[in-house]
JSON list of C-alpha atoms in Angstrom, two decimals:
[
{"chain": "A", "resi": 1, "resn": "UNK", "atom": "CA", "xyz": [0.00, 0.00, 0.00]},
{"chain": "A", "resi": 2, "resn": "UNK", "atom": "CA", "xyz": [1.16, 3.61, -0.94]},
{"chain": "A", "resi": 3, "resn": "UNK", "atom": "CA", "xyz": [2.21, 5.76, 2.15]},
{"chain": "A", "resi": 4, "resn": "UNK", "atom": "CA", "xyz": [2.66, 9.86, 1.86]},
{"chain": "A", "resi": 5, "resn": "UNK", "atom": "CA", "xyz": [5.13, 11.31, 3.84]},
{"chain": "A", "resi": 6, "resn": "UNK", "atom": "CA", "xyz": [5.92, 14.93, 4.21]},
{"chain": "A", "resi": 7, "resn": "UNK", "atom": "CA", "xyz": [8.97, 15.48, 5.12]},
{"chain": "A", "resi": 8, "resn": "UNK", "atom": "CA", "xyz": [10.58, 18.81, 6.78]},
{"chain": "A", "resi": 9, "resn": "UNK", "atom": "CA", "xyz": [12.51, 18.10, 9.74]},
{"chain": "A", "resi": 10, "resn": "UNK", "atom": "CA", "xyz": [16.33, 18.44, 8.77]},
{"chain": "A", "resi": 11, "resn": "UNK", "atom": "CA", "xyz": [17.30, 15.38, 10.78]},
{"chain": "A", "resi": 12, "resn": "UNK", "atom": "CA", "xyz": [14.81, 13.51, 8.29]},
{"chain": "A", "resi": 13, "resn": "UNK", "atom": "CA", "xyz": [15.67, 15.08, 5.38]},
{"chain": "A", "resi": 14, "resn": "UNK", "atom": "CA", "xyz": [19.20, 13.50, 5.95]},
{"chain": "A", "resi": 15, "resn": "UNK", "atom": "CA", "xyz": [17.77, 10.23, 6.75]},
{"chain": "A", "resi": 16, "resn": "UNK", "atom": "CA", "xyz": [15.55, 10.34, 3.62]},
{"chain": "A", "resi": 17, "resn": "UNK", "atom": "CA", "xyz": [18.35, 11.99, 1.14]},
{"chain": "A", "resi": 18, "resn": "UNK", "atom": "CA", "xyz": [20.60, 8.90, 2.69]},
{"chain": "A", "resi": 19, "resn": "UNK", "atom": "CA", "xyz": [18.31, 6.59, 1.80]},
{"chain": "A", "resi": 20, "resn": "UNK", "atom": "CA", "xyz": [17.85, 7.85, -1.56]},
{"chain": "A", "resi": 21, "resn": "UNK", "atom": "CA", "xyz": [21.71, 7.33, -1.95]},
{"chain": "A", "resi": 22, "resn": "UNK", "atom": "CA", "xyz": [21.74, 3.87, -1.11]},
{"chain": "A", "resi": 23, "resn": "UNK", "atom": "CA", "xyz": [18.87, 1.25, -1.38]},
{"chain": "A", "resi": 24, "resn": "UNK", "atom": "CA", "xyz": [15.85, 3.49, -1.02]},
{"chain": "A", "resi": 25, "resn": "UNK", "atom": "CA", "xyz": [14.12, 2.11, 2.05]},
{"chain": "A", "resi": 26, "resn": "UNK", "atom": "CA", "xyz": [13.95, 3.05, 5.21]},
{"chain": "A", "resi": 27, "resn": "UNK", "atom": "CA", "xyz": [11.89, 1.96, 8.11]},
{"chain": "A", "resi": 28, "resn": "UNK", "atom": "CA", "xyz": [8.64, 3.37, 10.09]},
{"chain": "A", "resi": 29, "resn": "UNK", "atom": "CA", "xyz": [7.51, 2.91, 13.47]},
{"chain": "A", "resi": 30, "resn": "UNK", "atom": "CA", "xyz": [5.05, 4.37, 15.65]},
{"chain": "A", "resi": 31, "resn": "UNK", "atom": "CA", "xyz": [5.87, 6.63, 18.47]},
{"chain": "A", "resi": 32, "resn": "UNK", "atom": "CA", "xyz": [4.32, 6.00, 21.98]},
{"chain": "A", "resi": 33, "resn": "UNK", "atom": "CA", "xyz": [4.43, 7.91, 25.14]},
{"chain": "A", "resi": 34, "resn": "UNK", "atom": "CA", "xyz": [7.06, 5.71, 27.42]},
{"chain": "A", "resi": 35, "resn": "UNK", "atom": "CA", "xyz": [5.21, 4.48, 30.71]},
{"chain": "A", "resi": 36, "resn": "UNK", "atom": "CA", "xyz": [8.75, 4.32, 32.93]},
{"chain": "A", "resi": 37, "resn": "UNK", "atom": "CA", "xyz": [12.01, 5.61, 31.95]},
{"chain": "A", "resi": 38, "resn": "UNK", "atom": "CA", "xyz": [13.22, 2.40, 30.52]},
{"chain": "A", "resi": 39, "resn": "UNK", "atom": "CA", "xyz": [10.80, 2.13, 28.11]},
{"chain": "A", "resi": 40, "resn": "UNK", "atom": "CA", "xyz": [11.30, 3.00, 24.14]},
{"chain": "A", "resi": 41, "resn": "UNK", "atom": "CA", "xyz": [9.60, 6.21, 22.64]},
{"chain": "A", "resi": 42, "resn": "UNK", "atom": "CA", "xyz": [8.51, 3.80, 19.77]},
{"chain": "A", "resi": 43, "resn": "UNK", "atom": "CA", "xyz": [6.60, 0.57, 19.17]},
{"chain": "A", "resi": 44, "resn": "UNK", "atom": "CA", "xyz": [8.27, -2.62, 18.61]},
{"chain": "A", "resi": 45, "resn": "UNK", "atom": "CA", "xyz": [6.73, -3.20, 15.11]},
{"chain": "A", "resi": 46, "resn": "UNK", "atom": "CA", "xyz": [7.27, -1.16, 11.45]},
{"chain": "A", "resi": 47, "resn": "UNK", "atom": "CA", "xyz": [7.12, -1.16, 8.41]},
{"chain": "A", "resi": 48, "resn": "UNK", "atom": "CA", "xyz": [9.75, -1.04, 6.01]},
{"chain": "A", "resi": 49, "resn": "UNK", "atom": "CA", "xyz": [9.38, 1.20, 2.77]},
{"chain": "A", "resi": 50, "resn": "UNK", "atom": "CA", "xyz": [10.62, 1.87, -0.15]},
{"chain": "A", "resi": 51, "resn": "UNK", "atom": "CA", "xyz": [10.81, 5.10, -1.71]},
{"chain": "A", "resi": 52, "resn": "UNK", "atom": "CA", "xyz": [8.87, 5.30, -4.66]},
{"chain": "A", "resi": 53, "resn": "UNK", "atom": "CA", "xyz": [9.28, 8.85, -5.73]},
{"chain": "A", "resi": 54, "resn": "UNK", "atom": "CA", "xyz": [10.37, 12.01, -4.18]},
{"chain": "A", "resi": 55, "resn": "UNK", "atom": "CA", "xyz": [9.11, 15.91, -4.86]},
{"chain": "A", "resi": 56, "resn": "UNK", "atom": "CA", "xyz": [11.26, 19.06, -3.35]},
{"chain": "A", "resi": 57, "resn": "UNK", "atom": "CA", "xyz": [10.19, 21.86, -2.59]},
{"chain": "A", "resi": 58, "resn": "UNK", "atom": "CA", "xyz": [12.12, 25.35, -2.47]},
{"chain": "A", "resi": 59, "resn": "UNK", "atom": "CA", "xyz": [12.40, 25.44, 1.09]},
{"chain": "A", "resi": 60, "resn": "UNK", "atom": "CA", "xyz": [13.87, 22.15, 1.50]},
{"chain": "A", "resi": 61, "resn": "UNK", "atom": "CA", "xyz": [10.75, 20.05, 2.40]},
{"chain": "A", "resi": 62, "resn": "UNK", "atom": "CA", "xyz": [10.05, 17.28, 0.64]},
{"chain": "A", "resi": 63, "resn": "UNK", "atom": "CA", "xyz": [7.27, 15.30, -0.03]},
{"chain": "A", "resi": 64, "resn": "UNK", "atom": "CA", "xyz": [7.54, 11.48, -0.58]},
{"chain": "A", "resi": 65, "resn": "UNK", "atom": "CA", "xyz": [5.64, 8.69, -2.24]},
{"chain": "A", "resi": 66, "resn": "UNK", "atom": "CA", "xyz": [6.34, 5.15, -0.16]},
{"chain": "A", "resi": 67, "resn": "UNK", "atom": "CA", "xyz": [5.45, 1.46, -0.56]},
{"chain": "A", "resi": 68, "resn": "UNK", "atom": "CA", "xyz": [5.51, -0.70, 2.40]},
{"chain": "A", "resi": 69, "resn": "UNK", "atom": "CA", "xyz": [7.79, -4.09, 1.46]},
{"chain": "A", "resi": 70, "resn": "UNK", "atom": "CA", "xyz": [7.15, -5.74, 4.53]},
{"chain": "A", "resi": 71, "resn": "UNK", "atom": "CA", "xyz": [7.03, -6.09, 8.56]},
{"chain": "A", "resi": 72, "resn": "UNK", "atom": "CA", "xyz": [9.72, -5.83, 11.20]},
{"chain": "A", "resi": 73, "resn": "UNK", "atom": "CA", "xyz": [10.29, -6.31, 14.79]},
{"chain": "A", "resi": 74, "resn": "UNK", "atom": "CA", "xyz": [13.67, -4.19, 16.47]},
{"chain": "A", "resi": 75, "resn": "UNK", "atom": "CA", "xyz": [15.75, -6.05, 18.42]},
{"chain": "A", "resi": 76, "resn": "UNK", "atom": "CA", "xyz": [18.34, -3.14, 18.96]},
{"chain": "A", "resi": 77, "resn": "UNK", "atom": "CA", "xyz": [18.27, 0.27, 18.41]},
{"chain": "A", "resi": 78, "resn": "UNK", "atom": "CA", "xyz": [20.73, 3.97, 18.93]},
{"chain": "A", "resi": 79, "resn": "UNK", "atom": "CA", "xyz": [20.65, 7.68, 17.56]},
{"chain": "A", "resi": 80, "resn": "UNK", "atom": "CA", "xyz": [22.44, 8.28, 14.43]},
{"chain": "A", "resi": 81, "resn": "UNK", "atom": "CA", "xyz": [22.68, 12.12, 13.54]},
{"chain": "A", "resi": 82, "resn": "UNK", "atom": "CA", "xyz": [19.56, 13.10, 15.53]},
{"chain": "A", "resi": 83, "resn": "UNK", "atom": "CA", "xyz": [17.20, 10.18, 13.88]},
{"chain": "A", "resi": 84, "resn": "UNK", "atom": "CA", "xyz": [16.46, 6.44, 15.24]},
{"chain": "A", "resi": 85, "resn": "UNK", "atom": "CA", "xyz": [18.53, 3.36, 13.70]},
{"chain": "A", "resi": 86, "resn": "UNK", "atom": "CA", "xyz": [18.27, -0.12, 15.16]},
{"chain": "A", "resi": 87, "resn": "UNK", "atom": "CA", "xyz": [18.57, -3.78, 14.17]},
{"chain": "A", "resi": 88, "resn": "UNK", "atom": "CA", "xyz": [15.49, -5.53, 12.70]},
{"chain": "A", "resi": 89, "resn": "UNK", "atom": "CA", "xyz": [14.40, -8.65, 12.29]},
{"chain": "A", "resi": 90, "resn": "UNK", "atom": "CA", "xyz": [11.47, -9.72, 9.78]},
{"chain": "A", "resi": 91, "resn": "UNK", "atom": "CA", "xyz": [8.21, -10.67, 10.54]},
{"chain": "A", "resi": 92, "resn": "UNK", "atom": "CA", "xyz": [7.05, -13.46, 7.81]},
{"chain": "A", "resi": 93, "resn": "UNK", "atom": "CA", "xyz": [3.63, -14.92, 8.09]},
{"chain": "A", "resi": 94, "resn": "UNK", "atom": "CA", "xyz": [2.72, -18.73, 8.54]},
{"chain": "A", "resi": 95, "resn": "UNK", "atom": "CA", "xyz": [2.98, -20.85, 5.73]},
{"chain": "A", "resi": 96, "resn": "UNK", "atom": "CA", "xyz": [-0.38, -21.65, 3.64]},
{"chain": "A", "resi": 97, "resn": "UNK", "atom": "CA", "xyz": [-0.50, -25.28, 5.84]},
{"chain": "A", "resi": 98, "resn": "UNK", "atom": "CA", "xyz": [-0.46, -23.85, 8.73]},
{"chain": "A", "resi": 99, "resn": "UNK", "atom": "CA", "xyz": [-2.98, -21.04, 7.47]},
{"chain": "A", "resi": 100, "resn": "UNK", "atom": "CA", "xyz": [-5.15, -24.12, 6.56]},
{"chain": "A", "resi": 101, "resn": "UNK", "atom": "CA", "xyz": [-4.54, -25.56, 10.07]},
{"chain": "A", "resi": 102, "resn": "UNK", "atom": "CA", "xyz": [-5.26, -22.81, 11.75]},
{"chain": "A", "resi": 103, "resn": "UNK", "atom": "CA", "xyz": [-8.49, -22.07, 10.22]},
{"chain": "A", "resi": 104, "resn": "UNK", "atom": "CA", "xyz": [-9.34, -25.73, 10.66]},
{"chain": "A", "resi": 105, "resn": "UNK", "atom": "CA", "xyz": [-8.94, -26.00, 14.66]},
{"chain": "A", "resi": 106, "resn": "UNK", "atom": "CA", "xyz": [-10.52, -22.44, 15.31]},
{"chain": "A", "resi": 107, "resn": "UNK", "atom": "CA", "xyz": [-13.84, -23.65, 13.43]},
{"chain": "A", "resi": 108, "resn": "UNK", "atom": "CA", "xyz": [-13.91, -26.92, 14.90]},
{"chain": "A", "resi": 109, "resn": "UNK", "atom": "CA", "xyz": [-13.63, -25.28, 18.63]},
{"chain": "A", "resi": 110, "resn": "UNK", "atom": "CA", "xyz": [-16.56, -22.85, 17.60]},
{"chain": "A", "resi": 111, "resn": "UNK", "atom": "CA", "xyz": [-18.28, -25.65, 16.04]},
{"chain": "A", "resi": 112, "resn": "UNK", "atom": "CA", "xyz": [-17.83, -27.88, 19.24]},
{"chain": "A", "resi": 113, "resn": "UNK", "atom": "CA", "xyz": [-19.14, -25.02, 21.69]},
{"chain": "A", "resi": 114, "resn": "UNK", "atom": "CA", "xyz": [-21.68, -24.05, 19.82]},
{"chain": "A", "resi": 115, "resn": "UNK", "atom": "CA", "xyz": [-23.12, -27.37, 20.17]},
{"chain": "A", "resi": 116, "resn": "UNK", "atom": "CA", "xyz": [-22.49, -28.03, 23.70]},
{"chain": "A", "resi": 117, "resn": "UNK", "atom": "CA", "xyz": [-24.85, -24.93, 24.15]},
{"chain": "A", "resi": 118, "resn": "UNK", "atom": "CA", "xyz": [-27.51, -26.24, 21.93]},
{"chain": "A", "resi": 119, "resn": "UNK", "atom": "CA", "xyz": [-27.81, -30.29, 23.80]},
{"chain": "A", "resi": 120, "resn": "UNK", "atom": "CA", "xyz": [-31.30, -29.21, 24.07]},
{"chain": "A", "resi": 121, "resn": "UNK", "atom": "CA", "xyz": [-32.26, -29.45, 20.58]},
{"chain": "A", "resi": 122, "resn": "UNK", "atom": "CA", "xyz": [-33.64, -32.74, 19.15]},
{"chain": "A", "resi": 123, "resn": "UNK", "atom": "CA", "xyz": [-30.97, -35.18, 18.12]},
{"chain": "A", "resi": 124, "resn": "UNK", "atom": "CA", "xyz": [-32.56, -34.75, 14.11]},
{"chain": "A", "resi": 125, "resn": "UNK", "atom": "CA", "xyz": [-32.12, -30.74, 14.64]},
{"chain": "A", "resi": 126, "resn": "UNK", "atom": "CA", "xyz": [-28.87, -29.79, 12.94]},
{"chain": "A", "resi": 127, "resn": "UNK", "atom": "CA", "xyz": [-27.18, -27.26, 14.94]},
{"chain": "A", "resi": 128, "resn": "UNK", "atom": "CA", "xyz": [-26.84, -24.05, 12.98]},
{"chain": "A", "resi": 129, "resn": "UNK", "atom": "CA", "xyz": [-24.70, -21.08, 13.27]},
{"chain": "A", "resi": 130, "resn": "UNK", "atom": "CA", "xyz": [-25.53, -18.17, 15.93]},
{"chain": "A", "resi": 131, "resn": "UNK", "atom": "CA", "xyz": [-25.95, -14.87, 14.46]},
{"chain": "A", "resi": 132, "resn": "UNK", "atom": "CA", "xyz": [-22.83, -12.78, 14.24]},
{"chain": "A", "resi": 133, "resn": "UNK", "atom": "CA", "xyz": [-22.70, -10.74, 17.40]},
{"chain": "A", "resi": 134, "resn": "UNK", "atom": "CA", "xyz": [-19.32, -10.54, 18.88]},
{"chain": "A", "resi": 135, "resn": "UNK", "atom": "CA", "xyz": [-15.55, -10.33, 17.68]},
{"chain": "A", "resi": 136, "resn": "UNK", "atom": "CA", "xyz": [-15.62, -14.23, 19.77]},
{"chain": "A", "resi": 137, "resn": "UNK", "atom": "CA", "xyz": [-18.16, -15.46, 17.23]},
{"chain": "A", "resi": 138, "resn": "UNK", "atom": "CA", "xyz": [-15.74, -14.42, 14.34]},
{"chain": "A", "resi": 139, "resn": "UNK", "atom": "CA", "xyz": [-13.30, -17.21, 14.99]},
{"chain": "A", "resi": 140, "resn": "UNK", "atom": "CA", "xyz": [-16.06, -19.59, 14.02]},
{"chain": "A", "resi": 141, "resn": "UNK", "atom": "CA", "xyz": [-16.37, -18.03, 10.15]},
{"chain": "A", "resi": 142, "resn": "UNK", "atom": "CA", "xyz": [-14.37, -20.20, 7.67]},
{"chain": "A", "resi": 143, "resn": "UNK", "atom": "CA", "xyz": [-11.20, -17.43, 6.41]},
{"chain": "A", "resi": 144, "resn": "UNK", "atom": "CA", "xyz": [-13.24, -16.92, 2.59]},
{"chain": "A", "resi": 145, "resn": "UNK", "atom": "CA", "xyz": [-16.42, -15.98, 4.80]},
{"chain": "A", "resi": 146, "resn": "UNK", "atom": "CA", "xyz": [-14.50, -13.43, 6.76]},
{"chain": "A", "resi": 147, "resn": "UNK", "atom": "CA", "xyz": [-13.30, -11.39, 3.45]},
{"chain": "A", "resi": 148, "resn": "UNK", "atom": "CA", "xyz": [-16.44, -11.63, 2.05]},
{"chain": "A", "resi": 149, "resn": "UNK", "atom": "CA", "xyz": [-17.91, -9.44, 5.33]},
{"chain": "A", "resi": 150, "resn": "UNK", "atom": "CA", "xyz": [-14.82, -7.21, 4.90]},
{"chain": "A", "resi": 151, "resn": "UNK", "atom": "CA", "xyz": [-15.80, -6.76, 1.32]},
{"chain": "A", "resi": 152, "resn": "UNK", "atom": "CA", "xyz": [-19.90, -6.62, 1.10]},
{"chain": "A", "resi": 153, "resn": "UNK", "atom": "CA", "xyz": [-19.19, -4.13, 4.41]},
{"chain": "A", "resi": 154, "resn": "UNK", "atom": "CA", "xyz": [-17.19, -2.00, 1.62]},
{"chain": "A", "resi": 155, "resn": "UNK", "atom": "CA", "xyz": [-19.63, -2.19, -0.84]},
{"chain": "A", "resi": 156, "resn": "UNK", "atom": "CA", "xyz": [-22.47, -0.89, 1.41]},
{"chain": "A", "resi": 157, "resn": "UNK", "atom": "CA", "xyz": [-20.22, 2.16, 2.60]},
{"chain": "A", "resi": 158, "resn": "UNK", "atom": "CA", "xyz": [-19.84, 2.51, -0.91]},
{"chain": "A", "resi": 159, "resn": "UNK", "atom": "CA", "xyz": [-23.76, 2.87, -1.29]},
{"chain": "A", "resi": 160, "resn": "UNK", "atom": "CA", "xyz": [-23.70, 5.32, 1.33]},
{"chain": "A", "resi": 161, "resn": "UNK", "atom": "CA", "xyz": [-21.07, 7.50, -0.22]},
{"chain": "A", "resi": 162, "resn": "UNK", "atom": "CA", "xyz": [-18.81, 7.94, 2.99]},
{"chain": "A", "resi": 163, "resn": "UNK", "atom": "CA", "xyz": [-16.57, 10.45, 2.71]},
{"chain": "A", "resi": 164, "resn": "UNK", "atom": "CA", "xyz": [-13.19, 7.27, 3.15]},
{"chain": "A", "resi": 165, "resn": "UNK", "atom": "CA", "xyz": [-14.64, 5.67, -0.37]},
{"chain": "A", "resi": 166, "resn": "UNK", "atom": "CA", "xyz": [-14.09, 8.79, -2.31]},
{"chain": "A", "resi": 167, "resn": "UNK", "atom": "CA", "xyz": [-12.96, 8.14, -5.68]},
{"chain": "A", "resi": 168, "resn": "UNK", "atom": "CA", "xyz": [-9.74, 10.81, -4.79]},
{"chain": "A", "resi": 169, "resn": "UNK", "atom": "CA", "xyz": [-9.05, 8.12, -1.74]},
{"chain": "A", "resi": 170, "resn": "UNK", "atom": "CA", "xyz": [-10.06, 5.10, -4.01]},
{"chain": "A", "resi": 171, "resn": "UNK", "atom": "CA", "xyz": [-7.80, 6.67, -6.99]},
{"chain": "A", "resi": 172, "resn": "UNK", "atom": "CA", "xyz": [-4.87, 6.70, -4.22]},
{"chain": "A", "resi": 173, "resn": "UNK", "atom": "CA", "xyz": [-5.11, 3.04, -2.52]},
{"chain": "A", "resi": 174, "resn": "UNK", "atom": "CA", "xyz": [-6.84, 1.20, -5.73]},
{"chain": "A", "resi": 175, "resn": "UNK", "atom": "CA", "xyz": [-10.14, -0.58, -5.66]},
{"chain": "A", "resi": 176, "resn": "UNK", "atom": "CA", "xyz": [-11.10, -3.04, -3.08]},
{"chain": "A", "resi": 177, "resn": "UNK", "atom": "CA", "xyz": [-8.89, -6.02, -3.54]},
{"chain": "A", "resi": 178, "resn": "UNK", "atom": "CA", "xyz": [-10.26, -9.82, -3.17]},
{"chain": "A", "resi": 179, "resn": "UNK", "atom": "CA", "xyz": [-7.63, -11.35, -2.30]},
{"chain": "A", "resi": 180, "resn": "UNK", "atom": "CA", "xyz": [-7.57, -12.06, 1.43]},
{"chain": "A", "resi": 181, "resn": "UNK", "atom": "CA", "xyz": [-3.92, -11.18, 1.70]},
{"chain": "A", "resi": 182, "resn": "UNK", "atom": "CA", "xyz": [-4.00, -7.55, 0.68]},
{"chain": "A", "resi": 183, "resn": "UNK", "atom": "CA", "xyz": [-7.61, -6.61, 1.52]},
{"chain": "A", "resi": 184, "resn": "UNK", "atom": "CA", "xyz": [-6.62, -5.77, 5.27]},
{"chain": "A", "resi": 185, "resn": "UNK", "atom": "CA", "xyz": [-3.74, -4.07, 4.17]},
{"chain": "A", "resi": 186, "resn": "UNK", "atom": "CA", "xyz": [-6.02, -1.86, 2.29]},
{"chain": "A", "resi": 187, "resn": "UNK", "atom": "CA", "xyz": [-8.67, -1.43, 4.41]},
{"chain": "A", "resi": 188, "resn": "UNK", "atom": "CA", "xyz": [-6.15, -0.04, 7.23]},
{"chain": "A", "resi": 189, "resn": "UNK", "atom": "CA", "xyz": [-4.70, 2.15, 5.16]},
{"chain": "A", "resi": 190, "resn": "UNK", "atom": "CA", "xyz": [-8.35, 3.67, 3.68]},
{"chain": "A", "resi": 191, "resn": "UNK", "atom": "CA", "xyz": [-10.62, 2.96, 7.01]},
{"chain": "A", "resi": 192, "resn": "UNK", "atom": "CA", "xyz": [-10.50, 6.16, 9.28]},
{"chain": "A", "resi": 193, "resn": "UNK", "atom": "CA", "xyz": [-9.57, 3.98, 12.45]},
{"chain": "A", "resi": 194, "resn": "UNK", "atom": "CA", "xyz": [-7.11, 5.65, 14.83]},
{"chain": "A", "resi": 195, "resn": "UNK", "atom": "CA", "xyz": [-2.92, 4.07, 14.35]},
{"chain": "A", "resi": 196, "resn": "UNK", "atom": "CA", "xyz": [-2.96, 2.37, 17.56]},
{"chain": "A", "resi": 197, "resn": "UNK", "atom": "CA", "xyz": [-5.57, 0.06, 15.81]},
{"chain": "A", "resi": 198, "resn": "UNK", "atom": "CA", "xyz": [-4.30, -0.05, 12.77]},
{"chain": "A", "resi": 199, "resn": "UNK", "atom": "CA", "xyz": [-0.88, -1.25, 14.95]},
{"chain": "A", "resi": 200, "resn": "UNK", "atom": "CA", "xyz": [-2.54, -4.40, 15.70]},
{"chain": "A", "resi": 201, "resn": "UNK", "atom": "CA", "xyz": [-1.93, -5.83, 12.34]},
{"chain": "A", "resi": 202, "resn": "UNK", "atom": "CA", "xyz": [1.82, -5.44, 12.56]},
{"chain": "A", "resi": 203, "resn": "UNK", "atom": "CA", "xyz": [2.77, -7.74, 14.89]},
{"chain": "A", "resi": 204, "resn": "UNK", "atom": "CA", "xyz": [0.08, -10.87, 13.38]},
{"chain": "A", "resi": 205, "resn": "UNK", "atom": "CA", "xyz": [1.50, -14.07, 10.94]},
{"chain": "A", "resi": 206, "resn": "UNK", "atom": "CA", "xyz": [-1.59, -14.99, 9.55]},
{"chain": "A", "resi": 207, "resn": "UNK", "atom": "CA", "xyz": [-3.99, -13.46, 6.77]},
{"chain": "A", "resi": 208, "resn": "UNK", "atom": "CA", "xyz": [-6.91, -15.05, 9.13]},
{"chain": "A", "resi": 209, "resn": "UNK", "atom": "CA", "xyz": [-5.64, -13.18, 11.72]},
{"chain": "A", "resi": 210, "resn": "UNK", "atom": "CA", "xyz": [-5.73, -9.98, 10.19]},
{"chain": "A", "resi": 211, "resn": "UNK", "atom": "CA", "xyz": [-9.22, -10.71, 8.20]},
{"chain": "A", "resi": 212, "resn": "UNK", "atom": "CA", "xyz": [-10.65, -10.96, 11.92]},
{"chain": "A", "resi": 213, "resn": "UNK", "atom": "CA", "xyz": [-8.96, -7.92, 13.17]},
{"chain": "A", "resi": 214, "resn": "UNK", "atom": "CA", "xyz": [-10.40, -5.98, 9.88]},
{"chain": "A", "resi": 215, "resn": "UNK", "atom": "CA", "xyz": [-14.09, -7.85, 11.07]},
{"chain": "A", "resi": 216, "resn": "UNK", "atom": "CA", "xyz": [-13.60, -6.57, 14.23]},
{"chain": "A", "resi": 217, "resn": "UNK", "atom": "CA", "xyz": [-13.46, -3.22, 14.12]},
{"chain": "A", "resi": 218, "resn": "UNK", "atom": "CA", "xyz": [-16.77, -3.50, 11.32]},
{"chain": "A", "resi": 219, "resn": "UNK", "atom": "CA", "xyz": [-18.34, -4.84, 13.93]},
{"chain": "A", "resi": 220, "resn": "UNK", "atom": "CA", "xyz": [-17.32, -2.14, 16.23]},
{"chain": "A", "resi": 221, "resn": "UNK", "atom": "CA", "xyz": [-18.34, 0.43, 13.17]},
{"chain": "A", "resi": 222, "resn": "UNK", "atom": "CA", "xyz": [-21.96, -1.05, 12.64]},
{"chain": "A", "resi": 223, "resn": "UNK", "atom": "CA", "xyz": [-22.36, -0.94, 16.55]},
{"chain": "A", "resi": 224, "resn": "UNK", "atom": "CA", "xyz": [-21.80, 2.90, 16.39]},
{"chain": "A", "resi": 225, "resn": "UNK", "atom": "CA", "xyz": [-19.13, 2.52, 18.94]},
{"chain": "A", "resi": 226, "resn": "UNK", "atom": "CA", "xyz": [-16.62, 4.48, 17.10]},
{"chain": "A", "resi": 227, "resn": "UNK", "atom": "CA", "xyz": [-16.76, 8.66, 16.25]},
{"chain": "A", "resi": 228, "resn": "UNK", "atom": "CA", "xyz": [-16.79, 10.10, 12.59]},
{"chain": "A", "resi": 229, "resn": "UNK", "atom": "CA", "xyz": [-14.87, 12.57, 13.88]},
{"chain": "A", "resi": 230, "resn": "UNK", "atom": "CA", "xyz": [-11.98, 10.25, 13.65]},
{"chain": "A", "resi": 231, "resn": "UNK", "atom": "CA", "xyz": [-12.21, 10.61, 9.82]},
{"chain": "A", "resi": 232, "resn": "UNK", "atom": "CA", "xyz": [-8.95, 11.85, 7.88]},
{"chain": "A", "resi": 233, "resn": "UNK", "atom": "CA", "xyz": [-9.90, 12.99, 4.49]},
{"chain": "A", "resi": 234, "resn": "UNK", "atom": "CA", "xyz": [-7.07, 13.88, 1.85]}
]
């Protein structure tokens, strides 16, 4: 997913003109307020990027057009010339077995307690699925049937023409994808959810993991628990 940076602080304009001498990435990591004094003025997850293209202004600003290539964890980290450096190590997700495996136990537990619950029903009655009411009750959806409520929850914002599905945002992040290993990638970077949620997706291994994330906070949308006022229009 694209990422838009606007850069004007000189000890990131060195950072970002060094990167542009060498390989062109760099990485990204959200800041936090540290709790005790031992504590790091960053998360332990980012992103690394690649820079894409780069526009300069007169007054030495830049602006700068990112990709993300993938995730990282720091395992060490120091101050080089004012900005943060550090050590990472890559975060890869599960292979497409264990995917598979996953998906497989987490159904059969729903499946299993969702019939202990129903004993009362006649031994003929097939037991059927409860209505989707709580982020719990999304580890029982099969992975396919968890895209398909991130993408037909899309479509209906879509109907209602919310300000996030403009066709300037949509013309920016692309159309929504099907694939279940890029749609939470996109809806993050397009849903006006505050970082510290978005966060959560940095540290998972699995695209079911994510898909339930993304199906949590729809939930948490269609339950009017979260503000409009959190939307970020471009």
């Amino acid at each position: 997913m694209p990422t838009f940076l606007h850069v004007f602080e000189p000890r990131y304009r060195l950072m970002i003109r060094r990167a542009l001498e060498g390989d062109r990435t760099f990485g990204m990591v959200l800041p936090q307020r540290p709790r005790t004094p031992n504590d790091a003025h960053f998360k332990e997850h980012g992103t690394l990027l690649r820079i894409v293209n780069a526009e300069y202004f007169a007054d030495g600003r830049s602006l700068i057009e990112t990709t993300g290539i993938s995730r990282f964890r720091i395992t060490r980290h120091g101050i080089l010339d004012g900005y943060l450096v550090g050590k990472i190590e890559r975060l890869d997700d599960i292979s497409i077995a264990e995917e598979e495996d996953l998906e497989a136990a987490e159904t059969q537990q729903a499946l299993e307690r969702y019939e202990s619950a129903e004993t009362h029903q006649s031994d003929d009655s097939a037991p059927a699925r409860p209505p989707l009411t709580t982020v719990e009750d999304l580890s029982a959806m099969p992975t396919s049937e968890l895209l398909a409520l991130g993408v037909s929850f899309v479509e209906r914002m879509r109907q209602q023409s919310v300000p996030w599905l403009a066709q300037r945002m949509l013309a920016i992040y692309g159309e929504c994808p099907n694939d279940p290993a890029l749609f939470p990638w996109w809806f993050a970077s397009i849903l006006p959810a505050k970082e510290f949620e978005k966060y959560n997706l940095l540290g998972t291994r699995s695209v079911r993991e994510r898909l339930k994330i993304c199906c949590g906070w729809i939930l948490e949308w269609e339950s009017s628990r979260w503000s409009l006022t959190d939307c970020r229009i471009f």
